[in-house]
Coordinates of C-alpha atoms (C1' of nucleotides) in Angstrom, one line a residue:
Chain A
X1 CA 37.1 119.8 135.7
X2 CA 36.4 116.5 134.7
X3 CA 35.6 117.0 130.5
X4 CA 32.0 116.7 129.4
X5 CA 33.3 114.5 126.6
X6 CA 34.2 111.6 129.3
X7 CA 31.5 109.0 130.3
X8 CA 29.9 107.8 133.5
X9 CA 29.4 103.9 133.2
X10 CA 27.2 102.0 135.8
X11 CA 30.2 99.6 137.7
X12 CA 29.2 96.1 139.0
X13 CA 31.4 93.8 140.6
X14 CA 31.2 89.9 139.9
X15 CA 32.7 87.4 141.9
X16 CA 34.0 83.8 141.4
X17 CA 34.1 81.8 144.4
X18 CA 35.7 78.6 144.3
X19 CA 35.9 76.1 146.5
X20 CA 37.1 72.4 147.2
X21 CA 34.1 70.1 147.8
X22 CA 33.6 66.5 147.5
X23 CA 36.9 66.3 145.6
X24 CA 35.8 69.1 142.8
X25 CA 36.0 72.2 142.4
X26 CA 32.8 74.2 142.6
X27 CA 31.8 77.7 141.9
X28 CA 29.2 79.5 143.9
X29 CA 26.1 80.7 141.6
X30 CA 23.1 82.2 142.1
X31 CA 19.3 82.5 140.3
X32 CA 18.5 85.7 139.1
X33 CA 15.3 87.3 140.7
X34 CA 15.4 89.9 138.3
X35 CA 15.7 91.1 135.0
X36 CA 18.0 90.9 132.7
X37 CA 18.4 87.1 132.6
X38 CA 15.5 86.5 135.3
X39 CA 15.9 82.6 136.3
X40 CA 19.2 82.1 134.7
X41 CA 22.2 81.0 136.7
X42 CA 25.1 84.0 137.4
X43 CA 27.7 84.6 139.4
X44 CA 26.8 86.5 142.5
X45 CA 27.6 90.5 142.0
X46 CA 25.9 93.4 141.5
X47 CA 26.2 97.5 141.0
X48 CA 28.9 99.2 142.9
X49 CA 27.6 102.1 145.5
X50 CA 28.8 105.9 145.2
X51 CA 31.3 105.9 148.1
X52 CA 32.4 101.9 148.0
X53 CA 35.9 100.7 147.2
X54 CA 35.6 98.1 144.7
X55 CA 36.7 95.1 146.9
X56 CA 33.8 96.5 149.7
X57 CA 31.5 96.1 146.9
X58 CA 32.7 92.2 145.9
X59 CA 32.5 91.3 149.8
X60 CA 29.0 93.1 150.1
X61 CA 27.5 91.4 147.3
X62 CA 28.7 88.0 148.4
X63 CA 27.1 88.6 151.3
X64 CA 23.7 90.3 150.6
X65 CA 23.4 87.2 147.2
X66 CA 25.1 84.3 149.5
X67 CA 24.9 85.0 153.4
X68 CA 28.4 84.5 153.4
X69 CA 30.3 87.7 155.2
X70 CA 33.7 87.4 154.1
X71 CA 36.6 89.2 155.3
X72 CA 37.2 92.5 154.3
X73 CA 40.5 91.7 152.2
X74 CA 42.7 89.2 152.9
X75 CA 42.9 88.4 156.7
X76 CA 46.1 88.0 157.1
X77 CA 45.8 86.7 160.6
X78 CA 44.9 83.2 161.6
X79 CA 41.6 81.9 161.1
X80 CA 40.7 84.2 158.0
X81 CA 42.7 81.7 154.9
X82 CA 40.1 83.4 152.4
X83 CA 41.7 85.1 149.3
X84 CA 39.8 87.7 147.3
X85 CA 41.8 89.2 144.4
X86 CA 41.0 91.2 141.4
X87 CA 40.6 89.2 138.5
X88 CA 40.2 91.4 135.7
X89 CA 37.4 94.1 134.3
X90 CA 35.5 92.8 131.1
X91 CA 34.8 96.2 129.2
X92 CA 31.3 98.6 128.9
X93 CA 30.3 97.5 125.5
X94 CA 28.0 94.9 124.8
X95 CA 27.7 92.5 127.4
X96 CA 24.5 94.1 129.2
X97 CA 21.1 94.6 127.4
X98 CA 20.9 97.9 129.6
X99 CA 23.6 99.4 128.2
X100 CA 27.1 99.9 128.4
X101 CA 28.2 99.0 131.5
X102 CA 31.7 98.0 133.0
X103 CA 32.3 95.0 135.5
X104 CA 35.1 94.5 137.3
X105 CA 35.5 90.6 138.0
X106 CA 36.8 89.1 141.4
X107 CA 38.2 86.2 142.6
X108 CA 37.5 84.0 146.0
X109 CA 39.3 81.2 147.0
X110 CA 37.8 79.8 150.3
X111 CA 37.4 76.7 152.2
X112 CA 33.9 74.7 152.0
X113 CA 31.3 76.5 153.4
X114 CA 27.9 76.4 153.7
X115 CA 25.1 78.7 152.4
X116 CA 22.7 80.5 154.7
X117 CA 19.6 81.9 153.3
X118 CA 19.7 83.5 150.2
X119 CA 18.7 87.6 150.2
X120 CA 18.9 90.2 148.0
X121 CA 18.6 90.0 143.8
X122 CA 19.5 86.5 144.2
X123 CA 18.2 83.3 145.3
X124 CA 19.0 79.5 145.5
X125 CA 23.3 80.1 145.8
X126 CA 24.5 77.1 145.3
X127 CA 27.5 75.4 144.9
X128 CA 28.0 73.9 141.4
X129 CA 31.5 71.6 140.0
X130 CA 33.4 73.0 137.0
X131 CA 33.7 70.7 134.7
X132 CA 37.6 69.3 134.2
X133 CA 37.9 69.8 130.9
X134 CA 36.6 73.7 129.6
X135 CA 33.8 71.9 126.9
X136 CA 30.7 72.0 128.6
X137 CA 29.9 67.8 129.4
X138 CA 28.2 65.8 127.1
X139 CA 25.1 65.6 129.8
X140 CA 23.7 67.9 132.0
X141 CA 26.8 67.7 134.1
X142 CA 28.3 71.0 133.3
X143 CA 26.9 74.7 134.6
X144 CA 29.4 76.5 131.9
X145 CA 27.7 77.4 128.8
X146 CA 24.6 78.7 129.9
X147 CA 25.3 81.4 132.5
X148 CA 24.3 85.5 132.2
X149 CA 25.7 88.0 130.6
X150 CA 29.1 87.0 129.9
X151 CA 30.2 85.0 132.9
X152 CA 30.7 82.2 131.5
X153 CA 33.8 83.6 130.0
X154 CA 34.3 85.4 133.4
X155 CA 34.4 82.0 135.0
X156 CA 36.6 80.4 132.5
X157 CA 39.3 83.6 133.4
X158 CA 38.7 82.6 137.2
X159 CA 39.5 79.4 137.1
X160 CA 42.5 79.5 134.7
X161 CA 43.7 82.3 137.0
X162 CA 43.6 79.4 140.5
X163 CA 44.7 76.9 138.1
X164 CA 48.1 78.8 137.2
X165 CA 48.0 80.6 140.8
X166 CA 48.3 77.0 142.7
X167 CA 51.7 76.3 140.5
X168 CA 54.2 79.6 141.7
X169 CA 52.2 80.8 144.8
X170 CA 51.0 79.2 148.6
X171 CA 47.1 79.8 147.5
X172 CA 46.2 76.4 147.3
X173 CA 46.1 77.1 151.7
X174 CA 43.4 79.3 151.0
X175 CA 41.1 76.6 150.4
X176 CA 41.5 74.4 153.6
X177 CA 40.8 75.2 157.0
X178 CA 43.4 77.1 159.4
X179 CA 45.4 73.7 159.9
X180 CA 45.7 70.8 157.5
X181 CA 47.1 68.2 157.0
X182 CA 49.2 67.6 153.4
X183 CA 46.5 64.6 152.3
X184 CA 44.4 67.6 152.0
X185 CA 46.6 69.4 150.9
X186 CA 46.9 67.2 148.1
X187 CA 43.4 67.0 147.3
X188 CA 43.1 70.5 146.3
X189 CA 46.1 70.4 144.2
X190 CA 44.2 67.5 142.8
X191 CA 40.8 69.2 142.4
X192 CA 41.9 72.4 141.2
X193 CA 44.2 70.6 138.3
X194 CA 41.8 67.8 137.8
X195 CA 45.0 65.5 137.6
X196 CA 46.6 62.8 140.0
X197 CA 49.7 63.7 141.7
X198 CA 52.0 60.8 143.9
X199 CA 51.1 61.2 147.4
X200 CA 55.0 60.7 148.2
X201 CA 56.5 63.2 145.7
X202 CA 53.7 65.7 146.4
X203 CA 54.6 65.7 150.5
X204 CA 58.4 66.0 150.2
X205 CA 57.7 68.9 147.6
X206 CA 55.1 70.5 150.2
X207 CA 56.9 69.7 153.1
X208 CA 60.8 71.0 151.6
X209 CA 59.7 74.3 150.0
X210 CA 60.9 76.9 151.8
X211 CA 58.7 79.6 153.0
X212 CA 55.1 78.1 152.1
X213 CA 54.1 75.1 155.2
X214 CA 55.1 75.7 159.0
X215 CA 54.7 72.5 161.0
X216 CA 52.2 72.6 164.0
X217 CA 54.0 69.5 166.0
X218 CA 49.8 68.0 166.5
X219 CA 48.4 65.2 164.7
X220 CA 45.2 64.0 163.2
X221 CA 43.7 60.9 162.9
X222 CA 40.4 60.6 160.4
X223 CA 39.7 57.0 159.6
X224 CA 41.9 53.9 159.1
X225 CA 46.1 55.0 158.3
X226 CA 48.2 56.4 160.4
X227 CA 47.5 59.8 161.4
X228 CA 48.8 63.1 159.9
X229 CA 50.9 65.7 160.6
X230 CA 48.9 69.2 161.0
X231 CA 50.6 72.3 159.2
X232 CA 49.5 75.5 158.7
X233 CA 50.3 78.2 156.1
X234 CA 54.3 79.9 157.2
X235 CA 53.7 83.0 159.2
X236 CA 55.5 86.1 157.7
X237 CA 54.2 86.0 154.7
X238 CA 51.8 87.5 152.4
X239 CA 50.1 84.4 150.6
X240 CA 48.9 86.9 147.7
X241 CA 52.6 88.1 146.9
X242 CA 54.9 85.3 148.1
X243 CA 56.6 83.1 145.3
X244 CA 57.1 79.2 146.1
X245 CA 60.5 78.2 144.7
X246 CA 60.8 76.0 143.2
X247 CA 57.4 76.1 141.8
X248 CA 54.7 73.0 141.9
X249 CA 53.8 72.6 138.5
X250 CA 51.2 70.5 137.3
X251 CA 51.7 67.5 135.4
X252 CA 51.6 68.0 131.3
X253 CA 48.0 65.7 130.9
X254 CA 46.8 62.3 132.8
X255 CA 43.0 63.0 134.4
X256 CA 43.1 61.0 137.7
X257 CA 40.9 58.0 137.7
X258 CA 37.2 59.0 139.0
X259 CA 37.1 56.8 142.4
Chain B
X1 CA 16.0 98.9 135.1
X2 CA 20.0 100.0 136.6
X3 CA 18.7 100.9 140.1
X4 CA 18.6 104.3 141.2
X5 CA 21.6 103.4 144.0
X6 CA 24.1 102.1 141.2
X7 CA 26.1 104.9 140.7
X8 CA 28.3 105.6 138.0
X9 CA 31.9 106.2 137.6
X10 CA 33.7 108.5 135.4
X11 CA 36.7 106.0 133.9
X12 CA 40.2 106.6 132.3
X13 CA 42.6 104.1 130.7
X14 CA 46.2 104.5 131.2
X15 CA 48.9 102.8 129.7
X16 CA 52.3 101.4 131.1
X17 CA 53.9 101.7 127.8
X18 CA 57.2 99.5 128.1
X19 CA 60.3 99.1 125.7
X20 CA 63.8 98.3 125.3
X21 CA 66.4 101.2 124.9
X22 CA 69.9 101.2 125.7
X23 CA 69.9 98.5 127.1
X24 CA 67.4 99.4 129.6
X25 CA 64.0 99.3 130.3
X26 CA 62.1 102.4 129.9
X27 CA 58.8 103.6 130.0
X28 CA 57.1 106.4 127.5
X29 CA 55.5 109.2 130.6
X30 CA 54.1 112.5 130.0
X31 CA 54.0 116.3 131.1
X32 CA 50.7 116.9 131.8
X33 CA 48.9 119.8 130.5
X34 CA 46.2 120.2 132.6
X35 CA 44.8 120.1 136.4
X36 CA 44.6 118.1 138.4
X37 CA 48.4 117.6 138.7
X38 CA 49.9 119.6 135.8
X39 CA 53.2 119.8 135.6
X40 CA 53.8 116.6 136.9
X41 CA 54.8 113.7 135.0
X42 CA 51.8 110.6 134.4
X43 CA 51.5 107.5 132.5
X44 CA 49.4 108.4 128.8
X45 CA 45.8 107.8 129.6
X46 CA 42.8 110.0 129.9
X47 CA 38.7 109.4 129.8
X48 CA 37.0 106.4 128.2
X49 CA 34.5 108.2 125.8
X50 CA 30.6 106.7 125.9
X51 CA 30.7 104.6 122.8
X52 CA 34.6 103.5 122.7
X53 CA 35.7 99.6 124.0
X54 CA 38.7 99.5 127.1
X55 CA 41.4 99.0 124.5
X56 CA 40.0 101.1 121.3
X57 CA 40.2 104.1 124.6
X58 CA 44.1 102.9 125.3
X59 CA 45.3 102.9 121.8
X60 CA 43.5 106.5 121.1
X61 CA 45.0 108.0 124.2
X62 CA 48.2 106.8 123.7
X63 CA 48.0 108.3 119.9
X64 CA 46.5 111.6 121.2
X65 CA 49.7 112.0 123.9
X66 CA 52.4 110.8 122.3
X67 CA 52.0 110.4 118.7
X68 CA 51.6 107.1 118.1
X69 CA 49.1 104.7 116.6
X70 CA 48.8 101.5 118.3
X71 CA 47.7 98.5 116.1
X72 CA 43.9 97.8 117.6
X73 CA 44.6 94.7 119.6
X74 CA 47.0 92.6 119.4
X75 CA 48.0 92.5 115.9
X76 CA 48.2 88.5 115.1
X77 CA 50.1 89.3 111.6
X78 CA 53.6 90.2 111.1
X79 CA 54.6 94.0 111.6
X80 CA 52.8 94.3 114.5
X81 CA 54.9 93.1 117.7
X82 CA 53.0 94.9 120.2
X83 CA 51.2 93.4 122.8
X84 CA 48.4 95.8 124.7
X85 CA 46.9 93.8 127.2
X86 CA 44.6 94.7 130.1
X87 CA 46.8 95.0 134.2
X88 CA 44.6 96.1 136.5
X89 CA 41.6 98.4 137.5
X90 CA 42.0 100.7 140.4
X91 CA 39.4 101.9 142.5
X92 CA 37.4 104.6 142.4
X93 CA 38.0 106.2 145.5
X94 CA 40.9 108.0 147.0
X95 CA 42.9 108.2 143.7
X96 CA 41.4 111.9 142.0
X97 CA 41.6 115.1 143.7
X98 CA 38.1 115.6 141.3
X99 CA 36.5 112.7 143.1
X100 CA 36.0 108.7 142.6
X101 CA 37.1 108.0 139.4
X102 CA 37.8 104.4 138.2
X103 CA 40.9 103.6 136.0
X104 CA 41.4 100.4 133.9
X105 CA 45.3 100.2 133.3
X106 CA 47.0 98.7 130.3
X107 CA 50.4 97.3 130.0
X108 CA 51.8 97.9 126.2
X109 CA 55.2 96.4 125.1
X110 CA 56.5 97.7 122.3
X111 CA 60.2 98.0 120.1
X112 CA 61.6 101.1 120.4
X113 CA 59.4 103.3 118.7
X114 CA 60.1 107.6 117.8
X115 CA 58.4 109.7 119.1
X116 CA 56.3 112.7 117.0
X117 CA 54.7 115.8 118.5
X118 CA 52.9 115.7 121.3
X119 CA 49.4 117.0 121.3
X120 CA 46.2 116.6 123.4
X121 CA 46.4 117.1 126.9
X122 CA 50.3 116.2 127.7
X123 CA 53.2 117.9 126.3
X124 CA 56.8 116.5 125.6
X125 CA 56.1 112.8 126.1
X126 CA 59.1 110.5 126.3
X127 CA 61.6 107.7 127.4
X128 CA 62.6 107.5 131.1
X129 CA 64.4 104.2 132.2
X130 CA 63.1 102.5 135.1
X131 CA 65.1 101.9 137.7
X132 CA 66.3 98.0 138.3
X133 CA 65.4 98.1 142.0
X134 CA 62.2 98.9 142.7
X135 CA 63.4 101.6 145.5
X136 CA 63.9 105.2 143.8
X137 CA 67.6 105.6 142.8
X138 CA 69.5 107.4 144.9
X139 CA 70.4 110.7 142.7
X140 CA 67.9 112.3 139.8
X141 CA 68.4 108.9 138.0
X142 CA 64.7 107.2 139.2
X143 CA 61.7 108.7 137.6
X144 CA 59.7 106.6 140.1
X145 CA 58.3 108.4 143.3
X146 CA 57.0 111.4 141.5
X147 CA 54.3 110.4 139.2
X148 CA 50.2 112.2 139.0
X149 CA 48.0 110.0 140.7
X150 CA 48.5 106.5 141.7
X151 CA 50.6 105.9 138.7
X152 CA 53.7 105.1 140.3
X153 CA 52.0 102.1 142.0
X154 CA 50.7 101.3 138.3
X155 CA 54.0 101.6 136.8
X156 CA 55.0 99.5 139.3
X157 CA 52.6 96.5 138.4
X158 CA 53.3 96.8 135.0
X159 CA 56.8 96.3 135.0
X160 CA 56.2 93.4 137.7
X161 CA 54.0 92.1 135.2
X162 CA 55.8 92.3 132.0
X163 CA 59.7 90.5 134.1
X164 CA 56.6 88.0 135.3
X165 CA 55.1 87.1 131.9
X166 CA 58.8 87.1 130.2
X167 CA 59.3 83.7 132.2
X168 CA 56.6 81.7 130.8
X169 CA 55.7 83.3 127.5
X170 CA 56.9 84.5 124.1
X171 CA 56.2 87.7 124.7
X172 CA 59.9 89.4 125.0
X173 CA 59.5 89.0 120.9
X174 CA 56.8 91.8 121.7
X175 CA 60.1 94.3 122.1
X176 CA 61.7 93.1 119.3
X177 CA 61.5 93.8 115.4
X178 CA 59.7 91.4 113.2
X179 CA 63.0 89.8 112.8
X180 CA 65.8 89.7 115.7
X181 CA 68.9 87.9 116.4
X182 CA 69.1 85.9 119.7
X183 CA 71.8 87.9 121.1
X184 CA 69.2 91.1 120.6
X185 CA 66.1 88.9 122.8
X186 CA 68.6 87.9 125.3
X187 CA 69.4 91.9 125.6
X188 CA 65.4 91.9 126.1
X189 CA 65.8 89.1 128.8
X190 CA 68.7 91.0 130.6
X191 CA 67.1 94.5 130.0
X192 CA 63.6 93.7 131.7
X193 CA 65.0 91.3 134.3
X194 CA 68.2 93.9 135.1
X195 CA 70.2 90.9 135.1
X196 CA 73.0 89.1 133.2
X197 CA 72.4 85.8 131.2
X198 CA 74.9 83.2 130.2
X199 CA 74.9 83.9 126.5
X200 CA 75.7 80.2 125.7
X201 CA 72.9 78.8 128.2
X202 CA 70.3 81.5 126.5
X203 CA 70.6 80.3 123.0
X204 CA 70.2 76.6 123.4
X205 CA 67.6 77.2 125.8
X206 CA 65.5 79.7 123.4
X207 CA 66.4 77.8 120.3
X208 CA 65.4 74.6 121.6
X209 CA 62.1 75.7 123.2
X210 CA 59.2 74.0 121.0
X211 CA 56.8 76.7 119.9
X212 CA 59.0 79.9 120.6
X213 CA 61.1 80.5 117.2
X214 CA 61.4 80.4 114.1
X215 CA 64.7 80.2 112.0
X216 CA 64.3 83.0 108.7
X217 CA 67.5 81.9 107.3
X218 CA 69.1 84.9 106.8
X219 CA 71.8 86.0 108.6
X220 CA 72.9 89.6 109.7
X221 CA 76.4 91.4 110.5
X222 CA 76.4 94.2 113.1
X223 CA 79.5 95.5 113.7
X224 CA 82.4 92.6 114.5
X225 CA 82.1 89.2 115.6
X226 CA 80.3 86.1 113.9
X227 CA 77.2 87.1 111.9
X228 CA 74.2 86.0 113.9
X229 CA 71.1 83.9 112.1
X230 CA 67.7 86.1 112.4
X231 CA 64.8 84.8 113.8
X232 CA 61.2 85.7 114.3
X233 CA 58.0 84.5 116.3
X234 CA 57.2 81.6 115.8
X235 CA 53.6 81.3 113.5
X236 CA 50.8 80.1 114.5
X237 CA 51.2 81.1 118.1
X238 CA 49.1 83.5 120.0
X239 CA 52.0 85.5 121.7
X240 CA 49.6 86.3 124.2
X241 CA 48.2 82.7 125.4
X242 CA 51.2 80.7 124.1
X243 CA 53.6 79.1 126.7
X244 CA 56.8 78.5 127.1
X245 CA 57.8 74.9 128.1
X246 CA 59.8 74.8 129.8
X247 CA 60.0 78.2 131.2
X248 CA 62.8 80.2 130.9
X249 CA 63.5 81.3 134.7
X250 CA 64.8 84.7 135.7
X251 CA 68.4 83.8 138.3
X252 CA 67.4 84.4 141.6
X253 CA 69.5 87.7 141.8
X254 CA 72.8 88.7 140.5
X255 CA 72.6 92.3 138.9
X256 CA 74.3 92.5 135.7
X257 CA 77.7 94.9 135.7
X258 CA 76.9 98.0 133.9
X259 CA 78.8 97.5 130.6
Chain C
dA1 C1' 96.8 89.3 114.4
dC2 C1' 93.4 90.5 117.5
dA3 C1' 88.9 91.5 119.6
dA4 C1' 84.3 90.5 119.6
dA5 C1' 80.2 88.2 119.0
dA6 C1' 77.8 83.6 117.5
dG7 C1' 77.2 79.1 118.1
dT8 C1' 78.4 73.9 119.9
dG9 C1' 80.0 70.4 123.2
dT10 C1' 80.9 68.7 127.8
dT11 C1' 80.8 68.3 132.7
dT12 C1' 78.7 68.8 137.0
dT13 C1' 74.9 69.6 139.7
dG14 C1' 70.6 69.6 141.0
dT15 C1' 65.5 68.5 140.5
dC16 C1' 61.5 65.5 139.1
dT17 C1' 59.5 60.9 138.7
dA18 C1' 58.6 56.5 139.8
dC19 C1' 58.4 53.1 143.0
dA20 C1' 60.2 50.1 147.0
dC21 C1' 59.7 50.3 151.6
dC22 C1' 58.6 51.3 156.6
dC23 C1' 55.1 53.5 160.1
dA24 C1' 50.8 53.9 162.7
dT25 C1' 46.2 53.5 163.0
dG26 C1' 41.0 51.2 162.5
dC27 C1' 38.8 47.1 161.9
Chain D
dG1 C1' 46.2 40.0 160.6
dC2 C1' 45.1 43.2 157.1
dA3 C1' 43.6 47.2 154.7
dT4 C1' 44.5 52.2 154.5
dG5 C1' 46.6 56.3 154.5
dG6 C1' 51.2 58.8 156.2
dG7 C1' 56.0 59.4 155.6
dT8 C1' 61.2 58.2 154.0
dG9 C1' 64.8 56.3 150.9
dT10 C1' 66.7 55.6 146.4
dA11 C1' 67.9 54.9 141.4
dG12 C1' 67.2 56.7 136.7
dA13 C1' 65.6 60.4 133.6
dC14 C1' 66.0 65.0 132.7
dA15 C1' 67.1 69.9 132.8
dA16 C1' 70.1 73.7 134.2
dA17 C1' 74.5 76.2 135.3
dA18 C1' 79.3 76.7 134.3
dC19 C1' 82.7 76.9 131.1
dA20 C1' 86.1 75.1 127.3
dC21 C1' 86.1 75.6 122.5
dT22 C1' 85.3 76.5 117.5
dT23 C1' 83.4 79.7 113.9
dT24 C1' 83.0 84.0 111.5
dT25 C1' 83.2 88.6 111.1
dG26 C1' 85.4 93.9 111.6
dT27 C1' 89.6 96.5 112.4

DNA sequence: ACAAAAGTGTTTTGTCTACACCCATGC
DNA sequence: GCATGGGTGTAGACAAAACACTTTTGT
């Protein structure tokens, strides 16, 4: 029934992983074991199976390339913040030596985490920062501009896509732990954007939009200051779909000073 | 050198094809011809052939169901408004009756466009409005609920898509003719967004947006009332990356009275 | 004259920004 | 005490909603 005239395409799934560390973001990448682009840097991903739902394929390969098991969708329940979402799907011709073949890009937002031992086509995951600005750095500071196939664009989309996600939606939860406290908060906002934002504006924005931060009543204290207020993300609400109102947006251009 | 377990997936296009027409939205669906699901109504699409690019396979489907040729891309010059631009891929499985086939939807906003004789594999293809509420209307009105395949859930992004993108980008010009009036892209506005717009409000704001318009000059009568100044897109943009600042915010929710 | 649509001005209301200021802790 | 980070108050800049008003056409 299906016409003899329509393809079959080979389907991988690639996935960017962002995180906050150290006060950057970073991008999880892997070395290539094998060919094409042996010993170059990628993202981690690989060939979707015959009877796999695309997102099944994006968690497996994150976890056979990484170690890292994530959730199968988005856990809505406590203690699973992760957000995997579809990015977009970067078409059959010309971006494989092989052939034509179609990927279908993902996107995970996820607190720090470490990195077990690496398995599979991959070795060496690592976490690596994304440059600030999207010109590769004038020394060997930037990973962008020499990844495989065409990832480099992939990763480009990935991180526009968090970038503009932070400003209308509660994501930016996604990459701290179950509770935090807005100083954290904060620092994602900060990372993500590469921009400084006023500690006092950016809590009574947090704090007095409806439907995004639900107050836990603890404290913690970390270091000298007084300590902080613990919130989590509001229950009753899916962080993928729900719309912050008004929205944070991020300041027009001033990089904050590299402490 | 793919591995023997990669399998691979049949894939289809189809395309939420959008426009402006008395006053409402509306989107261009088909009769299909053939099984799986013939009779019922779909969204234009059919297979990717081996050699073809993810948007050359949207724009040749669209011109094999309905009639009509699609600029390839997003034609940068003028005379070509329309805007094809990649939604979303749905899985493979669970969505054919014939097995796991993958689909990589488009979203294409277009003016109001005739439409020749059908051919292919889809007969009669035409307007149908969608509804403003998402919930099926509650007579025949609402061609929602009854679509082949997953495309109701498609048609549904799309149209979430386009009122989304209508906020921060240029792309309502994407319904218009190469020249329009103001009062005819505030129709647009209300149109997609199934809302009413202070007429005042929306002409200082999409006047004065930097980077939006662009005053021809000329003037044009329609019927009675003040002859309004014709605009176009402003040059030099990429209606597809270009954003408006500051956005131009759909009202929370205030359904406009049916004139 | 009248209706209808285009375009401008003004007032009010709210939100963002910047910064002064107090609070609670470690040292 | 003093540095450090958390949290609140407030004045000016700025943008948006609401609406009065003028302009220019068709009938």
């Amino acid at each position: 029934m299906i016409p003899d005239s329509a393809a079959a395409f080979p389907v991988t799934v690639d996935v960017v992983a962002l995180t906050v560390r150290d006060g950057a973001l970073q991008v999880l990448l892997v070395d290539r074991l094998l060919e094409p682009f042996r010993g170059t840097r990628a993202l981690p991903g690989g060939f979707v199976l015959p009877d796999e739902s695309l997102e099944d394929a994006a968690a497996r390969e994150l976890a056979e390339e990484t170690g890292v098991v994530a959730p199968s969708g988005n856990g809505p329940g406590p203690g699973h913040p992760w957000h995997l979402e579809q990015l977009r799907t970067y078409g059959p011709q010309g971006r494989d030596p092989r052939g034509p073949v179609l990927s279908v890009a993902y996107l995970l937002l996820a607190p720090a985490f470490g990195l077990p031992a690496p398995g599979g086509d991959a070795a060496e995951a690592a976490w690596f920062p994304v440059p600030d600005a999207e010109e590769p750095g004038p020394a060997g500071t930037a990973p962008l501009g020499a990844l495989a196939f065409d990832h480099d664009r992939i990763l480009a989309d990935g991180v526009e896509r968090a970038r503009a996600k932070l400003e209308y939606s509660p994501l930016a939860t996604a990459f701290c732990a179950d509770e935090f406290t807005i100083g954290e908060l904060r620092a994602v906002y900060e990372a993500v954007w590469g921009t400084h934002l006023d500690a006092r504006n950016f809590h009574r924005k947090a704090t007095g939009t409806p439907g995004f931060l639900e107050a836990t009543g603890r404290l913690r204290a970390e270091g000298p200051g007084r300590p902080a207020e613990l919130y989590r993300l509001a229950p009753s609400v899916d962080p993928a779909a729900a719309v912050l109102h008004p929205p944070l947006l991020r300041p027009p251009a001033t990089p904050a000073p590299p402490t």
